[in-house]
Short mmCIF file of C-alpha atoms in Angstrom, two decimals:
data_model
loop_
_atom_site.label_atom_id
_atom_site.label_comp_id
_atom_site.label_asym_id
_atom_site.label_seq_id
_atom_site.Cartn_x
_atom_site.Cartn_y
_atom_site.Cartn_z
CA PHE A 443 -52.92 4.26 11.77
CA ALA A 444 -49.38 2.03 12.37
CA LEU A 445 -46.21 3.47 11.49
CA GLN A 446 -44.44 1.78 8.95
CA ALA A 447 -40.21 1.39 8.51
CA ALA A 448 -38.90 3.15 6.26
CA GLU A 449 -37.01 1.25 3.80
CA PRO A 450 -33.05 0.98 4.03
CA ILE A 451 -31.47 3.24 1.47
CA LEU A 452 -29.14 1.56 -0.96
CA TYR A 453 -26.62 3.68 -1.47
CA GLN A 454 -23.99 3.49 -5.09
CA ARG A 455 -21.21 1.67 -4.34
CA SER A 456 -17.90 1.61 -6.61
CA ALA A 457 -16.03 -0.99 -8.38
CA GLY A 458 -12.59 -0.43 -9.87
CA HIS A 459 -10.21 -3.11 -11.03
CA ALA A 460 -7.12 -2.52 -13.37
CA VAL A 461 -4.89 -4.79 -15.60
CA VAL A 462 -1.40 -3.93 -16.19
CA ALA A 463 1.56 -6.34 -18.10
CA SER A 464 4.91 -5.34 -19.04
CA ALA A 465 8.23 -7.09 -20.53
CA ALA A 466 11.64 -6.02 -21.13
CA SER A 467 10.08 -4.50 -24.50
CA GLY A 468 7.44 -2.42 -22.85
CA LEU A 469 4.10 -2.55 -21.96
CA GLN A 470 2.17 -5.25 -23.05
CA THR A 471 -1.43 -5.10 -21.43
CA ALA A 472 -3.10 -2.53 -19.94
CA ARG A 473 -7.49 -2.63 -18.92
CA ALA A 474 -9.10 -0.57 -16.32
CA SER A 475 -12.87 -1.08 -15.34
CA GLY A 476 -15.34 0.94 -13.27
CA SER A 477 -13.72 3.44 -11.21
CA ALA A 478 -10.28 2.56 -12.52
CA LYS A 479 -8.01 4.27 -14.58
CA LEU A 480 -4.70 3.64 -16.06
CA ARG A 481 -2.04 6.63 -16.78
CA PHE A 482 1.46 5.95 -18.00
CA PRO A 483 4.19 8.63 -17.45
CA ARG A 484 7.21 8.77 -19.59
CA ALA A 485 10.02 6.09 -17.98
CA GLU A 486 13.61 5.58 -18.71
CA PRO A 487 14.53 2.70 -21.45
CA GLY A 488 13.61 -0.61 -20.39
CA THR A 489 10.93 0.59 -17.51
CA VAL A 490 6.70 0.96 -17.87
CA GLU A 491 5.57 3.27 -14.90
CA ALA A 492 1.77 2.85 -14.41
CA LEU A 493 0.05 4.89 -12.23
CA VAL A 494 -3.44 3.73 -11.22
CA VAL A 495 -6.29 6.09 -10.34
CA ASN A 496 -9.51 5.71 -8.55
CA THR A 497 -11.72 8.30 -10.10
CA SER A 498 -13.96 7.68 -7.21
CA GLY A 499 -11.93 9.69 -4.87
CA GLY A 500 -12.29 7.05 -2.25
CA LEU A 501 -13.55 4.31 -0.23
CA THR A 502 -16.33 3.56 2.03
CA ALA A 503 -18.50 0.19 3.01
CA GLY A 504 -19.25 -1.93 0.00
CA ASP A 505 -16.71 0.01 -2.55
CA THR A 506 -13.88 -2.70 -3.75
CA PHE A 507 -10.73 -2.35 -5.60
CA SER A 508 -7.84 -4.38 -6.65
CA VAL A 509 -5.11 -4.55 -9.14
CA ASP A 510 -3.54 -7.32 -11.33
CA ALA A 511 0.23 -6.67 -12.56
CA THR A 512 2.53 -8.94 -14.30
CA VAL A 513 6.06 -7.87 -15.37
CA SER A 514 7.52 -10.72 -17.67
CA GLY A 515 11.15 -8.57 -18.03
CA GLY A 516 12.59 -5.48 -17.27
CA ARG A 517 11.10 -3.19 -14.87
CA LEU A 518 7.33 -2.23 -13.80
CA VAL A 519 6.52 0.39 -11.29
CA VAL A 520 3.03 0.63 -9.89
CA SER A 521 1.97 3.29 -8.13
CA THR A 522 -0.77 5.89 -7.34
CA PRO A 523 -1.06 9.68 -8.36
CA ALA A 524 -2.11 10.45 -4.86
CA CYS A 525 -3.08 8.78 -1.50
CA GLU A 526 -6.22 6.62 -1.41
CA ARG A 527 -8.63 7.93 1.17
CA VAL A 528 -11.20 5.44 3.19
CA TYR A 529 -13.99 7.22 4.88
CA ARG A 530 -16.74 6.36 7.43
CA CYS A 531 -18.34 2.98 7.21
CA ASP A 532 -21.81 2.57 7.99
CA GLY A 533 -21.65 -1.54 8.17
CA GLY A 534 -19.01 -3.42 5.88
CA HIS A 535 -15.69 -2.31 4.40
CA GLY A 536 -14.03 -1.13 1.64
CA VAL A 537 -12.29 -4.12 0.45
CA VAL A 538 -8.60 -3.57 -1.78
CA ARG A 539 -6.90 -6.57 -3.34
CA ASN A 540 -3.70 -6.48 -5.05
CA THR A 541 -1.79 -8.92 -6.99
CA LEU A 542 2.08 -8.39 -8.15
CA ALA A 543 3.56 -11.39 -10.54
CA VAL A 544 7.02 -11.32 -11.43
CA ALA A 545 9.40 -13.44 -14.13
CA ALA A 546 12.97 -14.44 -13.54
CA GLY A 547 15.42 -11.76 -14.12
CA ALA A 548 12.86 -8.76 -13.99
CA HIS A 549 11.60 -6.21 -11.12
CA GLY A 550 8.07 -5.69 -9.91
CA LEU A 551 7.75 -2.41 -8.18
CA LEU A 552 4.50 -1.84 -6.19
CA LEU A 553 4.34 1.74 -4.35
CA PRO A 554 1.00 3.10 -3.58
CA GLN A 555 1.22 6.28 -2.19
CA PRO A 556 -0.07 6.03 1.80
CA THR A 557 -3.84 5.28 2.39
CA ILE A 558 -5.36 7.70 4.45
CA LEU A 559 -8.17 6.08 7.31
CA PHE A 560 -10.67 8.72 8.50
CA GLN A 561 -12.52 8.54 11.59
CA ASP A 562 -14.98 5.29 11.79
CA SER A 563 -13.49 3.50 9.03
CA ALA A 564 -13.02 0.03 7.91
CA LEU A 565 -10.82 -1.58 5.41
CA GLU A 566 -9.75 -4.94 4.30
CA ARG A 567 -6.55 -4.81 2.03
CA THR A 568 -4.37 -7.73 0.71
CA THR A 569 -1.69 -7.73 -1.09
CA VAL A 570 -0.07 -11.15 -3.06
CA ALA A 571 3.34 -11.04 -4.93
CA GLN A 572 4.17 -14.11 -6.63
CA LEU A 573 7.88 -14.86 -7.71
CA ALA A 574 9.79 -16.88 -10.00
CA ASP A 575 13.03 -17.90 -8.98
CA GLY A 576 15.70 -15.04 -9.39
CA ALA A 577 12.62 -12.54 -9.44
CA ARG A 578 13.19 -9.13 -7.72
CA LEU A 579 10.48 -7.57 -5.87
CA THR A 580 10.09 -3.73 -3.81
CA LEU A 581 6.94 -3.46 -1.99
CA CYS A 582 5.68 -0.53 0.11
CA GLU A 583 2.35 0.22 2.37
CA GLY A 584 1.62 2.84 4.47
CA LEU A 585 -1.08 3.85 6.72
CA VAL A 586 -1.95 7.28 7.62
CA LEU A 587 -4.45 7.56 11.01
CA GLY A 588 -6.36 10.50 10.39
CA ARG A 589 -6.73 14.18 8.68
CA ALA A 590 -4.10 16.66 10.35
CA ALA A 591 -5.21 19.62 8.63
CA MET A 592 -8.79 18.66 10.09
CA ALA A 593 -6.77 17.98 13.21
CA GLU A 594 -8.88 14.56 13.21
CA ASP A 595 -7.91 12.10 16.39
CA LEU A 596 -8.47 8.83 15.39
CA THR A 597 -10.65 7.00 18.31
CA SER A 598 -12.55 4.31 15.59
CA VAL A 599 -11.13 2.55 13.16
CA GLN A 600 -11.11 -1.43 11.77
CA CYS A 601 -8.40 -1.85 9.46
CA SER A 602 -7.10 -5.63 8.11
CA ASP A 603 -3.64 -5.20 6.13
CA ARG A 604 -2.21 -8.83 4.66
CA ILE A 605 0.79 -9.29 2.25
CA GLU A 606 2.22 -12.34 1.61
CA VAL A 607 5.08 -12.86 -0.78
CA TRP A 608 5.60 -15.97 -3.05
CA ARG A 609 8.58 -17.96 -4.23
CA GLY A 610 7.07 -20.14 -6.41
CA SER A 611 5.24 -22.54 -4.03
CA GLU A 612 6.74 -21.56 -1.10
CA LEU A 613 5.29 -18.20 1.04
CA VAL A 614 8.80 -16.37 1.80
CA PHE A 615 7.04 -13.80 3.91
CA ALA A 616 3.55 -13.06 5.38
CA ASP A 617 2.57 -9.77 7.16
CA VAL A 618 -0.77 -9.28 8.79
CA LEU A 619 -1.89 -5.91 10.76
CA ARG A 620 -5.13 -5.49 12.25
CA LEU A 621 -5.79 -1.86 13.70
CA THR A 622 -8.75 -1.27 16.02
CA SER A 623 -9.68 1.42 18.38
CA ASP A 624 -7.96 -0.63 21.32
CA VAL A 625 -4.63 -0.50 19.20
CA LEU A 626 -5.11 3.20 18.85
CA ARG A 627 -5.06 4.23 22.14
CA GLY A 628 -2.14 1.80 23.03
CA ASP A 629 1.21 3.99 24.77
CA THR A 630 3.95 1.23 23.61
CA ALA A 631 6.16 0.82 20.26
CA ALA A 632 4.28 -2.10 19.80
CA LEU A 633 0.85 -0.52 19.96
CA LEU A 634 2.04 2.67 18.14
CA ALA A 635 2.68 5.20 21.19
CA GLY A 636 0.76 7.88 20.14
CA HIS A 637 2.60 7.71 16.16
CA ARG A 638 0.18 9.00 13.29
CA ALA A 639 1.39 6.72 10.86
CA ILE A 640 2.60 3.12 9.82
CA GLY A 641 5.12 1.81 7.13
CA LEU A 642 6.81 -1.33 5.68
CA VAL A 643 8.96 -1.64 2.63
CA VAL A 644 9.73 -5.41 1.48
CA HIS A 645 12.33 -6.07 -0.89
CA VAL A 646 13.74 -9.24 -2.45
CA ASP A 647 16.94 -9.70 -4.36
CA GLU A 648 20.09 -11.92 -4.55
CA ASP A 649 21.21 -10.40 -1.16
CA ALA A 650 18.67 -9.01 1.52
CA ASP A 651 21.27 -9.00 3.61
CA ALA A 652 23.19 -6.02 2.33
CA ALA A 653 19.71 -3.98 1.24
CA VAL A 654 18.88 -4.47 5.54
CA GLU A 655 22.50 -2.16 5.76
CA ARG A 656 21.62 0.18 3.45
CA ALA A 657 18.54 0.54 4.93
CA ARG A 658 19.78 0.95 8.65
CA ASP A 659 22.09 3.67 7.20
CA VAL A 660 18.76 5.58 6.53
CA VAL A 661 17.36 4.79 9.38
CA ASP A 662 20.16 6.18 11.20
CA ALA A 663 19.57 9.71 9.92
CA MET A 664 15.64 9.73 9.93
CA GLY A 665 15.17 11.57 12.92
CA SER A 666 11.49 11.81 14.26
CA VAL A 667 10.95 8.61 12.47
CA LEU A 668 10.83 5.43 14.64
CA ALA A 669 12.60 2.64 12.15
CA GLY A 670 14.04 -0.54 11.63
CA ALA A 671 15.27 -2.88 9.40
CA SER A 672 16.08 -6.58 8.90
CA ALA A 673 16.48 -10.13 6.98
CA VAL A 674 13.68 -12.51 7.01
CA SER A 675 14.13 -15.91 5.10
CA GLY A 676 15.81 -13.95 2.08
CA VAL A 677 13.70 -11.24 2.42
CA ALA A 678 14.57 -7.66 3.56
CA VAL A 679 12.32 -6.00 5.87
CA ALA A 680 11.94 -2.45 7.18
CA ARG A 681 9.55 -0.68 9.12
CA CYS A 682 8.26 2.57 10.30
CA LEU A 683 5.91 4.89 12.70
CA ALA A 684 5.75 8.39 11.73
CA PRO A 685 4.62 11.27 13.76
CA SER A 686 2.69 12.51 10.34
CA HIS A 687 2.03 11.53 6.84
CA THR A 688 4.62 13.88 5.33
CA ALA A 689 7.34 12.58 7.64
CA LEU A 690 6.13 9.07 6.92
CA GLN A 691 6.31 9.49 2.73
CA ASP A 692 9.56 10.55 2.96
CA ALA A 693 11.14 8.10 5.33
CA LEU A 694 9.27 5.35 2.92
CA ALA A 695 10.78 7.13 -0.55
CA ARG A 696 14.24 6.79 1.19
CA LEU A 697 13.86 3.14 1.96
CA VAL A 698 12.97 2.65 -1.09
CA ASN A 699 15.75 4.13 -2.91
CA ALA A 700 18.07 2.57 -0.45
CA MET A 701 16.94 -1.42 -0.54
CA SER A 702 16.21 -1.17 -4.14
CA GLY A 703 18.29 1.41 -5.89
CA VAL A 704 15.56 2.79 -7.61
CA LEU A 705 13.99 6.41 -6.99
CA PRO A 706 10.55 6.52 -6.12
CA PRO A 707 7.75 7.89 -8.95
CA ARG A 708 7.87 11.36 -9.37
CA ALA A 709 4.40 11.61 -8.48
CA TRP A 710 5.06 10.81 -4.57
CA ALA A 711 6.40 14.65 -4.88
CA LEU A 712 3.58 16.43 -6.46
#
């Protein structure tokens, strides 16, 4: 009598895709499939606000989620009603792909709430912004390391987060963050220094230096958040390390407002 190996369990995986496009006159396209849903809160004239919902409740290995946004005029704000969650992954990664195209004279804002990484989670995220000459961009990303309410101390994680900003055919900004278990154990500021949350705000307009100065005014009053701002090739960039999720989200909200002059979505306060 020979024992036969059990067949591997094939878990159901989720896939979500959202497409949104706006112009100065208002919303032009809204389409969602799979686990993605779109909601449109009331916004001021000339602004379209889109909330992207992942109805699967989070990501794990094999799940995919993507958002493609285009703004040809006026202002488009793309955000989320809550934090995305990345659960334990048994082989493979959860994959997120975001794109934002902004026409001349328009302002695109990609402002998702921070993503929470659980123990043994794995995430591959790519965000690409394509700007015409004279376009404005405000983009933020945040990562929270573990669930504070569960006293979760992250010791194992795999995260690759890439951001690209293009103006025409020129790559004007690129940022690649790779989090591993070794990085989580680091004591220096370059290796998190024990902080539980990481954030980045990128802003592109005609005067990046002025945006940096406004960001530095905010940074000086942040207290427990370690932050800094600088300009790279006409792109204003602010980074922060925070002791908690709430401290990170508050810092990102202040930086977005200071650098762009636009308040974060009301969903951030829920």
